JSON list of C-alpha atoms in Angstrom, two decimals:
[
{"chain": "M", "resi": 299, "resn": "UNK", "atom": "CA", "xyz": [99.42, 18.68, 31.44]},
{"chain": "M", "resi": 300, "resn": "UNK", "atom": "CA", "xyz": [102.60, 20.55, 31.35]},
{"chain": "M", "resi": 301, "resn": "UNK", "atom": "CA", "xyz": [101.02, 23.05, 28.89]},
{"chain": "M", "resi": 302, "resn": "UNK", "atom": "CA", "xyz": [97.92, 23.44, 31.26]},
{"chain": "M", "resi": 303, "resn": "UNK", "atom": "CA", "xyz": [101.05, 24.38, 34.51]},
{"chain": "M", "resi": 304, "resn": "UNK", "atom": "CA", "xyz": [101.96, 26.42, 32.19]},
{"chain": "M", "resi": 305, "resn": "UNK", "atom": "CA", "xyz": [99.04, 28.74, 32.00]},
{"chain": "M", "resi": 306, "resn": "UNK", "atom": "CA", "xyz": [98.64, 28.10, 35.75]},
{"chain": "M", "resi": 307, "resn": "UNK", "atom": "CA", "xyz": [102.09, 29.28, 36.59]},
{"chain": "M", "resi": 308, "resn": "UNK", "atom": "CA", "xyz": [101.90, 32.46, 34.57]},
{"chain": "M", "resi": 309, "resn": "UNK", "atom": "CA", "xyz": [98.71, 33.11, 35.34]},
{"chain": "M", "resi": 310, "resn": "UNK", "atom": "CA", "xyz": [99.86, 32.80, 39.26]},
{"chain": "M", "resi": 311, "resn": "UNK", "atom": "CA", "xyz": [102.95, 35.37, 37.99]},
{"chain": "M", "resi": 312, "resn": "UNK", "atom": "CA", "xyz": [99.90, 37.73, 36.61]},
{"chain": "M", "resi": 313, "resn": "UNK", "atom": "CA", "xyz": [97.84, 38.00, 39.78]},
{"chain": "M", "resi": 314, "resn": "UNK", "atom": "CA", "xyz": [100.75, 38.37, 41.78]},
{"chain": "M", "resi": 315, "resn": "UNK", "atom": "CA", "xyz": [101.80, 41.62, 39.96]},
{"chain": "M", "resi": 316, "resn": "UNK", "atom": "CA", "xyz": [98.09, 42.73, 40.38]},
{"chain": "M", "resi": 317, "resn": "UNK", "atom": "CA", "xyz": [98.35, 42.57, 44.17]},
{"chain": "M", "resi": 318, "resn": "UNK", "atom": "CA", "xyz": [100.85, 44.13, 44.26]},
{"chain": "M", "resi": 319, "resn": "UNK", "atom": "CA", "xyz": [100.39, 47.47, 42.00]},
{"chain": "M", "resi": 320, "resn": "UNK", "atom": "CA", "xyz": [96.50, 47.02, 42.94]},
{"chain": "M", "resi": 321, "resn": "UNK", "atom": "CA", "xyz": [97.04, 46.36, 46.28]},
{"chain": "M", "resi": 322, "resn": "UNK", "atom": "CA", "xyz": [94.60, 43.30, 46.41]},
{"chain": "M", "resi": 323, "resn": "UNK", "atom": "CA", "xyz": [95.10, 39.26, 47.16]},
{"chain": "M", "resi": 324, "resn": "UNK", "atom": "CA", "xyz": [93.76, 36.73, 45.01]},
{"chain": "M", "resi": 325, "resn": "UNK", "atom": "CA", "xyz": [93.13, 33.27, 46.80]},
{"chain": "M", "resi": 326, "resn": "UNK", "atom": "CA", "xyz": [94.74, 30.11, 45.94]},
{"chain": "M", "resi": 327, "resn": "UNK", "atom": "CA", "xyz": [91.25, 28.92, 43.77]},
{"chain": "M", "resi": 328, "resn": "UNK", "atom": "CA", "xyz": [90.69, 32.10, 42.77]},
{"chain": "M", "resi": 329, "resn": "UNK", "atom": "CA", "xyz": [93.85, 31.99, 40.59]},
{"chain": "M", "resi": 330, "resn": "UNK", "atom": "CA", "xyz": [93.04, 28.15, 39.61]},
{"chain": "M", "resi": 331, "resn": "UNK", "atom": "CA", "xyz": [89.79, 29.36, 38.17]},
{"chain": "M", "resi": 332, "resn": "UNK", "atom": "CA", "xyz": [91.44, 31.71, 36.52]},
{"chain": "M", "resi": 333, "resn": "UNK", "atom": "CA", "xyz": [94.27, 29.74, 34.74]},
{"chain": "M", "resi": 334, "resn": "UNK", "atom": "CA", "xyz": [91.33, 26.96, 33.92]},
{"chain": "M", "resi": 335, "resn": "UNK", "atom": "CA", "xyz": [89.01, 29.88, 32.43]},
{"chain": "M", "resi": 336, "resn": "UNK", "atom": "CA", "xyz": [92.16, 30.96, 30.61]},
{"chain": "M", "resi": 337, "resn": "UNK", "atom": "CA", "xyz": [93.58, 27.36, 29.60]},
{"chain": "M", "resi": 338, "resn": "UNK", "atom": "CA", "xyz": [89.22, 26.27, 28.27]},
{"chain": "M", "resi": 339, "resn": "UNK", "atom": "CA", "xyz": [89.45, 30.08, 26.32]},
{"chain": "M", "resi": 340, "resn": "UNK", "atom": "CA", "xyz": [92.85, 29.00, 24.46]},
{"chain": "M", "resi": 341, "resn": "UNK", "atom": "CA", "xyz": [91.51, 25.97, 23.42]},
{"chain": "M", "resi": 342, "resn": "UNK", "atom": "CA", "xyz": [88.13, 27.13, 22.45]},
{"chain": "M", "resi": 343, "resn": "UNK", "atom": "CA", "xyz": [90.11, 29.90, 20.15]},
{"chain": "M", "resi": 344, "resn": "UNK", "atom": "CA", "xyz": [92.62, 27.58, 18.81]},
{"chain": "M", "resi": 345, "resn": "UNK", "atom": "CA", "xyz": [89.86, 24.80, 17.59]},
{"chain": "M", "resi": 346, "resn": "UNK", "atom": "CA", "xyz": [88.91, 26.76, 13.96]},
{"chain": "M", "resi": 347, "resn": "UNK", "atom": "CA", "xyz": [93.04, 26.72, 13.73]},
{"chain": "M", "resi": 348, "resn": "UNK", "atom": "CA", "xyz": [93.22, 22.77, 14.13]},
{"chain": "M", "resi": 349, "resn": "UNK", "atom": "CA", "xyz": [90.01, 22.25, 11.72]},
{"chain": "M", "resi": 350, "resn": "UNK", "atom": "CA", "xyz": [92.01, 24.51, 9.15]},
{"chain": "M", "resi": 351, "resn": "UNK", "atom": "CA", "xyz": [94.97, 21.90, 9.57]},
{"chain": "M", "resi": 352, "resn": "UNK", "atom": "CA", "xyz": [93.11, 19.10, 9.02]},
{"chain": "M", "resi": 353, "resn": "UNK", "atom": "CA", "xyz": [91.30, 20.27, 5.65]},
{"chain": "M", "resi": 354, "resn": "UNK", "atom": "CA", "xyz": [95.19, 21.59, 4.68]},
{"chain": "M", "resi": 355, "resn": "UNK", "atom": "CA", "xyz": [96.59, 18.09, 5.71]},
{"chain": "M", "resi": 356, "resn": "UNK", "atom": "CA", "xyz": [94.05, 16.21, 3.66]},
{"chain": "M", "resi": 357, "resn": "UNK", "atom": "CA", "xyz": [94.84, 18.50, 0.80]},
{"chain": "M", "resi": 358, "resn": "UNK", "atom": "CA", "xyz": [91.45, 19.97, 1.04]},
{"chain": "M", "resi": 359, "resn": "UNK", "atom": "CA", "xyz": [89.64, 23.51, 0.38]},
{"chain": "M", "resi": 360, "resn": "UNK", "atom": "CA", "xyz": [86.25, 22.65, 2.05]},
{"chain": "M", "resi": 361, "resn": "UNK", "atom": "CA", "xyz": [85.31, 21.60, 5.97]},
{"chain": "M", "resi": 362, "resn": "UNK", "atom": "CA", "xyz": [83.80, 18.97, 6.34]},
{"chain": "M", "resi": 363, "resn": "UNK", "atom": "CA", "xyz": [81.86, 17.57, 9.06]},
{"chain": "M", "resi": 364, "resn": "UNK", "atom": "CA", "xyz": [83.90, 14.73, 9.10]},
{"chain": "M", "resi": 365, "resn": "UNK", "atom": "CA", "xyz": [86.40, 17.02, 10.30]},
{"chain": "M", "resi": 366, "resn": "UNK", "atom": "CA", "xyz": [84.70, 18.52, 12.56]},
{"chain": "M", "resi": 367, "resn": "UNK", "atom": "CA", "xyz": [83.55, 14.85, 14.30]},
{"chain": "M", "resi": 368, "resn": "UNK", "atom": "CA", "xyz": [87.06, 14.18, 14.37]},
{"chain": "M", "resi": 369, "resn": "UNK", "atom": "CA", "xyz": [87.97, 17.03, 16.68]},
{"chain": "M", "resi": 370, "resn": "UNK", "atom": "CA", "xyz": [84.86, 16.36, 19.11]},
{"chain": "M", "resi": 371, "resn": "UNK", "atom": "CA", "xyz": [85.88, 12.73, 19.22]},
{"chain": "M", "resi": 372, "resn": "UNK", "atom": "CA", "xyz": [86.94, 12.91, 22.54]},
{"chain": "M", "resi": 373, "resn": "UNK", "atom": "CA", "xyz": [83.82, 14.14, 23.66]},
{"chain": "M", "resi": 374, "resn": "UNK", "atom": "CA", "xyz": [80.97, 11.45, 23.39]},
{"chain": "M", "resi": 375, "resn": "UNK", "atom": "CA", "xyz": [78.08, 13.55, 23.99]},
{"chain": "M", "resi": 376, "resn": "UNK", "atom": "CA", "xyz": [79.40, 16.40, 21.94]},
{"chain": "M", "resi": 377, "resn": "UNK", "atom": "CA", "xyz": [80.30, 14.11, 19.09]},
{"chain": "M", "resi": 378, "resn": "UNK", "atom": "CA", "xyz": [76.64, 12.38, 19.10]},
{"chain": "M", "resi": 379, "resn": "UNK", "atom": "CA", "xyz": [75.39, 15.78, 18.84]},
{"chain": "M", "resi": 380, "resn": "UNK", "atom": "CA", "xyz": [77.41, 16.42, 15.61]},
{"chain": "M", "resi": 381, "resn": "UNK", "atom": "CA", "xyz": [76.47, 13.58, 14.31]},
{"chain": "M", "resi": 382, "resn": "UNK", "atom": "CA", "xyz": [72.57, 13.71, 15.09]},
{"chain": "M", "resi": 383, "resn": "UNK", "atom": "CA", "xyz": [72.55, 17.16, 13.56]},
{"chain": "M", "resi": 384, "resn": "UNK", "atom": "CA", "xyz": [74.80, 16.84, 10.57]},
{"chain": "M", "resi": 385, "resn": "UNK", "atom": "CA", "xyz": [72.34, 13.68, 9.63]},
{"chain": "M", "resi": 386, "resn": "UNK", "atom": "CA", "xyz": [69.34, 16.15, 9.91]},
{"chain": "M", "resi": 387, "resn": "UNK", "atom": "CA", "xyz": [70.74, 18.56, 7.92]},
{"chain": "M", "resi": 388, "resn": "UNK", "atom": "CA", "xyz": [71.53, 15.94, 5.22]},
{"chain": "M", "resi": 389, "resn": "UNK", "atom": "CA", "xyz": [67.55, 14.79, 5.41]},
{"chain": "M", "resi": 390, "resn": "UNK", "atom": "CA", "xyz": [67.01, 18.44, 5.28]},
{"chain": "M", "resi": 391, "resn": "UNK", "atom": "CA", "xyz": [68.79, 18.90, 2.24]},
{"chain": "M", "resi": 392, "resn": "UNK", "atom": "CA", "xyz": [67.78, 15.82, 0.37]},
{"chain": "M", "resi": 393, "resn": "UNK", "atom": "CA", "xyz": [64.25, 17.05, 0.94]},
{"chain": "M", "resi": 394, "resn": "UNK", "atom": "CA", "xyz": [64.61, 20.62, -0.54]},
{"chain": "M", "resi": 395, "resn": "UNK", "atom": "CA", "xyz": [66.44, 18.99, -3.84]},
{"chain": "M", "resi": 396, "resn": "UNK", "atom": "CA", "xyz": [63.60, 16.78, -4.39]},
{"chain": "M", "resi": 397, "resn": "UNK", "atom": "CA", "xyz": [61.09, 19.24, -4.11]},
{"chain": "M", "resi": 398, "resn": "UNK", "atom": "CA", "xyz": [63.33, 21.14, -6.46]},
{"chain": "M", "resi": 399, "resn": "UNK", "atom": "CA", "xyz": [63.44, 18.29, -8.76]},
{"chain": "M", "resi": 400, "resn": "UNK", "atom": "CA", "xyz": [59.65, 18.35, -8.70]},
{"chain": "M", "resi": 401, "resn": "UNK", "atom": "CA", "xyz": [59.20, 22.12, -9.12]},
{"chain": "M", "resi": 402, "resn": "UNK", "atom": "CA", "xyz": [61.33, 22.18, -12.32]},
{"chain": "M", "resi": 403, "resn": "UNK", "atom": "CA", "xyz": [59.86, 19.13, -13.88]},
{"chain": "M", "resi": 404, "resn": "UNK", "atom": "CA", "xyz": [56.16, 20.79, -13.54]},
{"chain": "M", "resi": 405, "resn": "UNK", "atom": "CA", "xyz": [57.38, 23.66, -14.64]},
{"chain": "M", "resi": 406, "resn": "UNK", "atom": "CA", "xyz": [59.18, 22.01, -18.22]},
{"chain": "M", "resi": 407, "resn": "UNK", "atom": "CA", "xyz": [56.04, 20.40, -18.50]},
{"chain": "M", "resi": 408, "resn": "UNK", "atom": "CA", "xyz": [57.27, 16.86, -17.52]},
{"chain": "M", "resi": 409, "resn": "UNK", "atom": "CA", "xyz": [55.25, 14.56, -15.47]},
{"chain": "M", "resi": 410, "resn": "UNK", "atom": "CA", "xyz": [56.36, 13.46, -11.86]},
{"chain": "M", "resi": 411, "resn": "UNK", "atom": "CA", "xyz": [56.99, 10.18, -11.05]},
{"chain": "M", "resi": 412, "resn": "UNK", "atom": "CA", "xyz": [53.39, 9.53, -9.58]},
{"chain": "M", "resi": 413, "resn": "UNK", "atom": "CA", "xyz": [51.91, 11.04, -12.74]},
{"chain": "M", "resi": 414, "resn": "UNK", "atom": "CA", "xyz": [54.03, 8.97, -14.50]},
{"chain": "M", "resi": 415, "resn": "UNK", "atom": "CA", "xyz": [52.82, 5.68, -13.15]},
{"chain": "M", "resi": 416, "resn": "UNK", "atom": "CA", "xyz": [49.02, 6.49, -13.61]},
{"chain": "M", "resi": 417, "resn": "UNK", "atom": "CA", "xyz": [50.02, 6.83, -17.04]},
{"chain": "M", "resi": 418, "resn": "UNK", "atom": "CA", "xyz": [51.50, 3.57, -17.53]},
{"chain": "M", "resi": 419, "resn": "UNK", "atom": "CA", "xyz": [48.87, 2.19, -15.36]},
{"chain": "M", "resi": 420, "resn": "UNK", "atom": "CA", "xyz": [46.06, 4.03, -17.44]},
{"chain": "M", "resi": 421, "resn": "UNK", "atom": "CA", "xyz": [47.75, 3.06, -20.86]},
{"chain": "M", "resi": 422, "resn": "UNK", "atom": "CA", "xyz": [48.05, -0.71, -19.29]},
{"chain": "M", "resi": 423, "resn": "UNK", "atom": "CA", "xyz": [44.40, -0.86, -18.77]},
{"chain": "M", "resi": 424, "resn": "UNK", "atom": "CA", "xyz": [43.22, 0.48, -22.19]},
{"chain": "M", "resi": 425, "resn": "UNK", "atom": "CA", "xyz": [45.71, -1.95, -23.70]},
{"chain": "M", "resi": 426, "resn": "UNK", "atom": "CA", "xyz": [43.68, -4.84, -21.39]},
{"chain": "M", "resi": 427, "resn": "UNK", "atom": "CA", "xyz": [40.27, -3.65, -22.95]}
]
């Protein structure tokens, strides 16, 4: 709160030098919008910073998006969204190794997993006869 006066107050001290040089006025919300534009900017900015602290704190090289839920924490709807599409991306990613997995094995030569199991199924059956 004191921080956010802060930025209102100078602000204030801003726009009053403009009307004066300029020869303009700013209203009394005109300036709050202002200082609130100003105060959301320095946050938005200063959020990569904190992320970069946490990593250091943890004695970390890498972001996570642990530490990026743990920034939006405050915000329900932005931290849901986080979450929803980190978990996609994981799903995403587990898909594209396994069809990785599957591409390499055809191409050594091995069988898949399916082609596997006919096999024992087939080698079963003749075993039966």
């Amino acid at each position: 709160q004191r921080l956010k006066a802060a930025v209102h107050y100078t602000v204030g001290s801003l726009c009053q030098e403009v009307e004066e040089d300029k020869d303009v006025r700013f209203s009394k919300q005109s300036i709050a919008a202002i200082a609130e534009i100003t105060f959301r900017q320095c946050g938005t900015a200063a959020l990569p910073a904190c992320i970069l602290i946490l990593c250091r704190h943890a004695k970390r090289t890498t972001v996570t998006t642990e530490d990026v839920k743990l920034l939006a924490r405050r915000s329900n709807s932005l931290l849901k969204y986080i979450t929803q599409k980190s978990e996609e991306l994981a799903s995403s990613n587990m898909e594209q190794k396994e069809k990785k997995k599957k591409k390499s094995s055809v191409a050594k030569g091995e069988r898949t997993p399916g082609e596997k199991e006919a096999a024992v199924t087939e080698n079963e059956d003749s075993n039966m006869e």
